[in-house]
mmCIF file of C-alpha atoms and ligand atoms in Angstrom:
data_model
loop_
_atom_site.group_PDB
_atom_site.id
_atom_site.type_symbol
_atom_site.label_atom_id
_atom_site.label_comp_id
_atom_site.label_asym_id
_atom_site.label_seq_id
_atom_site.Cartn_x
_atom_site.Cartn_y
_atom_site.Cartn_z
ATOM 1 C CA MET A 65 27.989 33.004 24.101
ATOM 2 C CA THR A 66 26.062 33.087 27.306
ATOM 3 C CA ALA A 67 23.419 30.339 28.178
ATOM 4 C CA ASP A 68 20.767 33.060 27.383
ATOM 5 C CA GLU A 69 22.287 33.698 23.867
ATOM 6 C CA GLN A 70 22.458 30.070 23.305
ATOM 7 C CA LYS A 71 18.681 29.791 24.301
ATOM 8 C CA ARG A 72 17.922 32.709 21.958
ATOM 9 C CA ALA A 73 19.492 31.219 19.002
ATOM 10 C CA ALA A 74 17.754 27.781 19.646
ATOM 11 C CA GLY A 75 14.401 29.530 19.893
ATOM 12 C CA GLU A 76 14.930 31.489 16.769
ATOM 13 C CA ALA A 77 16.067 28.188 14.664
ATOM 14 C CA ALA A 78 12.879 26.716 16.007
ATOM 15 C CA ALA A 79 10.673 29.652 14.864
ATOM 16 C CA GLU A 80 11.919 28.926 11.327
ATOM 17 C CA LEU A 81 10.321 25.560 11.492
ATOM 18 C CA VAL A 82 6.876 27.072 11.821
ATOM 19 C CA GLU A 83 4.860 27.321 8.517
ATOM 20 C CA PRO A 84 1.606 29.492 7.808
ATOM 21 C CA GLY A 85 -1.568 27.996 8.923
ATOM 22 C CA MET A 86 0.000 25.672 11.539
ATOM 23 C CA THR A 87 -1.392 25.141 15.132
ATOM 24 C CA VAL A 88 1.641 25.356 17.262
ATOM 25 C CA GLY A 89 2.181 24.375 20.957
ATOM 26 C CA LEU A 90 4.045 27.184 22.928
ATOM 27 C CA GLY A 91 6.386 25.974 25.762
ATOM 28 C CA THR A 92 7.046 27.767 28.930
ATOM 29 C CA GLY A 93 10.240 29.101 30.406
ATOM 30 C CA SER A 94 12.974 31.424 29.351
ATOM 31 C CA THR A 95 14.109 29.428 26.236
ATOM 32 C CA ALA A 96 10.365 28.970 25.053
ATOM 33 C CA ALA A 97 9.965 32.631 25.397
ATOM 34 C CA TRP A 98 12.679 33.194 22.987
ATOM 35 C CA PHE A 99 10.865 31.045 20.701
ATOM 36 C CA VAL A 100 7.476 32.712 21.175
ATOM 37 C CA LYS A 101 9.199 36.178 20.534
ATOM 38 C CA ALA A 102 10.726 34.929 17.326
ATOM 39 C CA LEU A 103 7.669 33.466 16.252
ATOM 40 C CA ALA A 104 5.782 36.553 16.746
ATOM 41 C CA ALA A 105 8.309 38.510 14.650
ATOM 42 C CA ARG A 106 7.745 36.216 11.844
ATOM 43 C CA ASN A 107 4.155 37.639 11.883
ATOM 44 C CA LEU A 108 2.530 34.261 10.270
ATOM 45 C CA PRO A 109 -1.081 33.421 10.243
ATOM 46 C CA VAL A 110 -0.726 30.694 13.145
ATOM 47 C CA ARG A 111 -2.474 29.736 16.156
ATOM 48 C CA GLY A 112 -0.748 29.118 19.342
ATOM 49 C CA VAL A 113 -1.653 26.763 22.240
ATOM 50 C CA PRO A 114 0.008 27.989 25.231
ATOM 51 C CA THR A 115 1.437 25.487 28.170
ATOM 52 C CA SER A 116 0.980 28.040 30.893
ATOM 53 C CA GLU A 117 -0.692 31.232 32.033
ATOM 54 C CA ALA A 118 2.669 32.920 31.635
ATOM 55 C CA THR A 119 3.247 31.691 28.040
ATOM 56 C CA ALA A 120 -0.469 32.912 27.211
ATOM 57 C CA THR A 121 0.203 36.353 28.879
ATOM 58 C CA LEU A 122 3.477 36.519 26.695
ATOM 59 C CA ALA A 123 1.980 35.444 23.364
ATOM 60 C CA ARG A 124 -1.089 37.400 23.752
ATOM 61 C CA SER A 125 1.022 40.640 24.403
ATOM 62 C CA LEU A 126 2.892 39.895 21.120
ATOM 63 C CA GLY A 127 -0.238 39.526 18.958
ATOM 64 C CA ILE A 128 -0.070 35.751 18.569
ATOM 65 C CA GLU A 129 -3.617 34.268 18.224
ATOM 66 C CA LEU A 130 -4.307 31.609 21.001
ATOM 67 C CA ILE A 131 -6.739 28.696 20.687
ATOM 68 C CA ASP A 132 -7.783 26.281 23.568
ATOM 69 C CA LEU A 133 -6.463 22.603 23.399
ATOM 70 C CA ASN A 134 -10.014 21.551 23.408
ATOM 71 C CA ASP A 135 -10.565 23.318 20.190
ATOM 72 C CA THR A 136 -7.515 22.467 18.043
ATOM 73 C CA GLY A 137 -7.600 18.685 17.158
ATOM 74 C CA THR A 138 -3.985 17.626 16.749
ATOM 75 C CA LEU A 139 -1.406 20.323 16.692
ATOM 76 C CA ASP A 140 1.215 20.612 13.952
ATOM 77 C CA LEU A 141 4.148 21.304 16.058
ATOM 78 C CA THR A 142 5.103 21.911 19.570
ATOM 79 C CA VAL A 143 8.248 23.945 20.655
ATOM 80 C CA ASP A 144 9.266 23.966 24.233
ATOM 81 C CA GLY A 145 12.327 23.968 26.560
ATOM 82 C CA ALA A 146 13.663 21.443 28.989
ATOM 83 C CA ASP A 147 15.880 21.162 32.065
ATOM 84 C CA GLU A 148 17.852 18.191 30.933
ATOM 85 C CA ILE A 149 18.474 16.349 27.730
ATOM 86 C CA ALA A 150 19.781 12.930 27.841
ATOM 87 C CA PRO A 151 20.430 10.371 24.899
ATOM 88 C CA GLY A 152 17.563 9.260 23.141
ATOM 89 C CA LEU A 153 16.011 12.827 23.798
ATOM 90 C CA ALA A 154 14.914 11.735 27.141
ATOM 91 C CA LEU A 155 13.976 14.802 29.068
ATOM 92 C CA ILE A 156 13.510 16.263 32.466
ATOM 93 C CA LYS A 157 10.888 19.197 32.409
ATOM 94 C CA GLY A 158 8.926 21.113 34.923
ATOM 95 C CA GLY A 159 11.498 23.497 36.246
ATOM 96 C CA GLY A 160 8.893 26.190 35.564
ATOM 97 C CA ALA A 161 6.069 24.066 37.223
ATOM 98 C CA ALA A 162 4.205 23.780 33.966
ATOM 99 C CA LEU A 163 4.888 20.103 33.250
ATOM 100 C CA LEU A 164 1.227 18.874 33.352
ATOM 101 C CA ARG A 165 0.043 21.437 30.743
ATOM 102 C CA GLU A 166 3.122 20.959 28.546
ATOM 103 C CA LYS A 167 2.894 17.162 28.415
ATOM 104 C CA LEU A 168 -0.784 17.561 27.613
ATOM 105 C CA VAL A 169 0.091 19.846 24.743
ATOM 106 C CA TRP A 170 2.961 17.901 23.699
ATOM 107 C CA ALA A 171 0.697 14.605 23.715
ATOM 108 C CA GLY A 172 -1.621 16.437 21.225
ATOM 109 C CA SER A 173 1.091 17.212 18.751
ATOM 110 C CA TYR A 174 2.203 15.677 15.546
ATOM 111 C CA ARG A 175 5.934 16.963 16.144
ATOM 112 C CA CYS A 176 7.608 18.144 19.456
ATOM 113 C CA VAL A 177 10.840 19.906 19.162
ATOM 114 C CA VAL A 178 12.881 20.698 22.428
ATOM 115 C CA ILE A 179 15.109 23.778 22.532
ATOM 116 C CA ALA A 180 17.800 24.378 25.033
ATOM 117 C CA ASP A 181 21.202 25.900 25.558
ATOM 118 C CA ALA A 182 24.295 23.476 25.752
ATOM 119 C CA GLY A 183 24.596 23.243 29.313
ATOM 120 C CA LYS A 184 21.162 20.972 29.265
ATOM 121 C CA VAL A 185 22.751 18.200 27.358
ATOM 122 C CA LEU A 186 24.000 15.345 29.604
ATOM 123 C CA PRO A 187 24.884 11.792 29.355
ATOM 124 C CA ARG A 188 22.217 10.663 31.705
ATOM 125 C CA LEU A 189 19.103 12.118 33.461
ATOM 126 C CA GLY A 190 18.971 13.203 36.999
ATOM 127 C CA ARG A 191 21.267 15.901 37.953
ATOM 128 C CA PHE A 192 18.168 18.378 37.885
ATOM 129 C CA PRO A 193 15.669 17.149 40.625
ATOM 130 C CA LEU A 194 12.821 15.472 38.940
ATOM 131 C CA PRO A 195 9.615 17.754 39.291
ATOM 132 C CA ILE A 196 6.533 15.771 40.289
ATOM 133 C CA GLU A 197 3.170 17.345 40.358
ATOM 134 C CA VAL A 198 0.775 16.051 43.206
ATOM 135 C CA VAL A 199 -2.714 16.866 44.363
ATOM 136 C CA ALA A 200 -2.590 19.208 47.336
ATOM 137 C CA PHE A 201 -5.032 16.825 49.360
ATOM 138 C CA GLY A 202 -2.734 14.537 51.456
ATOM 139 C CA HIS A 203 0.183 15.597 49.624
ATOM 140 C CA LYS A 204 2.584 14.600 52.509
ATOM 141 C CA SER A 205 1.230 11.015 52.293
ATOM 142 C CA THR A 206 1.853 11.089 48.673
ATOM 143 C CA ALA A 207 5.324 12.265 49.284
ATOM 144 C CA ALA A 208 6.042 9.543 51.540
ATOM 145 C CA ARG A 209 4.990 6.998 48.982
ATOM 146 C CA ILE A 210 7.066 8.630 46.326
ATOM 147 C CA THR A 211 10.157 8.123 48.751
ATOM 148 C CA ALA A 212 9.125 4.388 48.981
ATOM 149 C CA LEU A 213 8.615 4.079 45.341
ATOM 150 C CA ALA A 214 11.991 5.771 44.555
ATOM 151 C CA TRP A 215 13.684 3.273 46.786
ATOM 152 C CA THR A 216 12.222 0.376 44.656
ATOM 153 C CA THR A 217 13.889 1.910 41.678
ATOM 154 C CA GLY A 218 17.211 2.447 43.342
ATOM 155 C CA ILE A 219 16.862 6.210 44.061
ATOM 156 C CA ILE A 220 17.521 6.921 47.894
ATOM 157 C CA ALA A 221 15.994 10.346 48.135
ATOM 158 C CA ASP A 222 13.176 12.322 49.712
ATOM 159 C CA PRO A 223 10.997 14.755 47.514
ATOM 160 C CA VAL A 224 11.090 18.266 48.405
ATOM 161 C CA LEU A 225 8.040 20.454 48.393
ATOM 162 C CA ARG A 226 8.750 23.278 46.094
ATOM 163 C CA THR A 227 8.246 26.716 47.692
ATOM 164 C CA SER A 228 8.537 30.441 46.763
ATOM 165 C CA ASN A 229 8.758 33.092 49.390
ATOM 166 C CA GLY A 230 7.926 30.568 51.863
ATOM 167 C CA ALA A 231 4.726 29.403 50.415
ATOM 168 C CA PRO A 232 4.056 26.269 48.379
ATOM 169 C CA VAL A 233 4.243 26.693 44.642
ATOM 170 C CA ARG A 234 0.818 26.280 43.028
ATOM 171 C CA THR A 235 0.636 25.004 39.413
ATOM 172 C CA ASP A 236 -1.736 26.563 37.032
ATOM 173 C CA GLY A 237 -3.931 23.699 37.819
ATOM 174 C CA GLY A 238 -3.773 24.384 41.531
ATOM 175 C CA ASN A 239 -1.519 21.323 42.353
ATOM 176 C CA LEU A 240 1.631 21.219 44.185
ATOM 177 C CA ILE A 241 5.127 20.322 43.046
ATOM 178 C CA TYR A 242 7.639 18.037 44.703
ATOM 179 C CA ASP A 243 11.207 17.838 43.537
ATOM 180 C CA LEU A 244 13.017 14.441 43.764
ATOM 181 C CA PRO A 245 16.910 14.618 43.830
ATOM 182 C CA CYS A 246 17.449 11.509 41.974
ATOM 183 C CA GLY A 247 20.923 11.583 41.167
ATOM 184 C CA ALA A 248 21.693 9.508 38.186
ATOM 185 C CA ILE A 249 18.327 7.954 36.944
ATOM 186 C CA GLU A 250 19.378 4.461 35.713
ATOM 187 C CA ASP A 251 16.037 3.473 34.241
ATOM 188 C CA PRO A 252 13.879 6.621 33.479
ATOM 189 C CA ALA A 253 11.127 4.312 31.846
ATOM 190 C CA ALA A 254 10.723 2.266 35.058
ATOM 191 C CA LEU A 255 10.568 5.299 37.315
ATOM 192 C CA ALA A 256 8.105 6.943 34.755
ATOM 193 C CA ALA A 257 5.830 3.953 34.901
ATOM 194 C CA ALA A 258 5.874 3.659 38.596
ATOM 195 C CA LEU A 259 5.121 7.306 39.151
ATOM 196 C CA ASN A 260 2.189 6.946 36.675
ATOM 197 C CA ASP A 261 0.845 4.323 38.878
ATOM 198 C CA LEU A 262 0.971 6.245 42.206
ATOM 199 C CA THR A 263 -2.302 7.706 43.414
ATOM 200 C CA GLY A 264 -1.959 11.398 44.210
ATOM 201 C CA VAL A 265 0.799 12.076 41.612
ATOM 202 C CA VAL A 266 -0.949 13.826 38.642
ATOM 203 C CA ASP A 267 2.219 13.836 36.489
ATOM 204 C CA HIS A 268 6.032 14.052 36.478
ATOM 205 C CA GLY A 269 8.600 15.883 34.375
ATOM 206 C CA LEU A 270 9.946 12.611 32.648
ATOM 207 C CA PHE A 271 9.418 13.267 28.841
ATOM 208 C CA LEU A 272 10.281 9.991 27.253
ATOM 209 C CA GLY A 273 9.984 9.089 23.458
ATOM 210 C CA LEU A 274 8.109 12.469 22.794
ATOM 211 C CA ALA A 275 10.651 14.760 21.251
ATOM 212 C CA GLU A 276 11.416 14.439 17.528
ATOM 213 C CA ARG A 277 14.538 16.620 17.700
ATOM 214 C CA ALA A 278 16.342 18.960 19.826
ATOM 215 C CA LEU A 279 17.754 22.360 18.714
ATOM 216 C CA ILE A 280 20.764 23.253 20.886
ATOM 217 C CA GLY A 281 22.286 26.500 21.125
ATOM 218 C CA THR A 282 26.131 26.201 21.090
ATOM 219 C CA ASP A 283 29.096 28.266 20.789
ATOM 220 C CA ARG A 284 29.363 26.744 17.308
ATOM 221 C CA GLY A 285 25.825 27.504 16.077
ATOM 222 C CA VAL A 286 22.571 25.568 16.597
ATOM 223 C CA VAL A 287 23.130 21.720 16.599
ATOM 224 C CA THR A 288 20.265 19.505 15.838
ATOM 225 C CA LEU A 289 20.241 16.171 17.903
ATOM 226 C CA TYR A 290 17.781 13.313 17.108
ATOM 227 C CA PRO A 291 16.585 10.350 19.318
HETATM 228 C C1 5RP B 388 8.905 24.604 32.418
HETATM 229 C C2 5RP B 388 9.840 23.675 31.683
HETATM 230 C C3 5RP B 388 10.946 24.482 31.041
HETATM 231 O O1 5RP B 388 10.917 24.243 29.682
HETATM 232 C C4 5RP B 388 12.143 24.120 31.668
HETATM 233 O O2 5RP B 388 12.267 24.514 33.031
HETATM 234 C C5 5RP B 388 13.400 24.976 31.015
HETATM 235 O O3 5RP B 388 13.384 26.237 31.360
HETATM 236 P P1 5RP B 388 14.350 27.280 30.703
HETATM 237 O O4 5RP B 388 14.050 27.367 29.383
HETATM 238 O O5 5RP B 388 13.900 28.648 31.475
HETATM 239 O O6 5RP B 388 15.840 26.969 31.087
HETATM 240 O O7 5RP B 388 9.866 22.510 31.752
HETATM 241 O O8 5RP B 388 8.066 23.755 33.182
#
């Protein structure tokens, strides 16, 4: 199977978890898109809360009713992709620059299920550069403080401003993304806590203790992982 076929299998398996009447968080990225398509194909009476403008556009085009996070109360289930999945279902997310809305929707959900191809599962986080969302004002100053903070957690690296076609990438919230090439992250919780405390950082792509299970597309079918 190709990685995309594995993503599709995981997305379709996750759509089977949805029940009529649920309010469902809709993730962002190519794997989440397979979930959204499979969910739409089931034609259930559900309401979706999109984690990005891109996902909102896709879901709307497929006829899924959308609802604003402000109007939902707690969501029943969120299904989303990830860039890396390590033991304990520690995740790196944000490769699609949607990490803030994703984390907000995840935080508002009873259950969060991560879906991915087998290549995303690793013994340790850090091969994928960690996305960090920062406010645009003074972002170079914030980046310098991220470098200093990373050193204190044993990571010798400079964050790289994410660009596309020569221009800085803007998130749906109008912020910027810096990617921190961490290498192995020895203590993800310590790094997450330090980033949470850094002025100018809006949020980061470490999703720890949030996923209740992972559905991984593999050549031997969809495998379920638990924390
Ligand atoms: C977007 C994300 C995505 O879930 C992550 O980048 C995985 O993307 P894909 O399913 O396309 O591999 O976190 O911000």
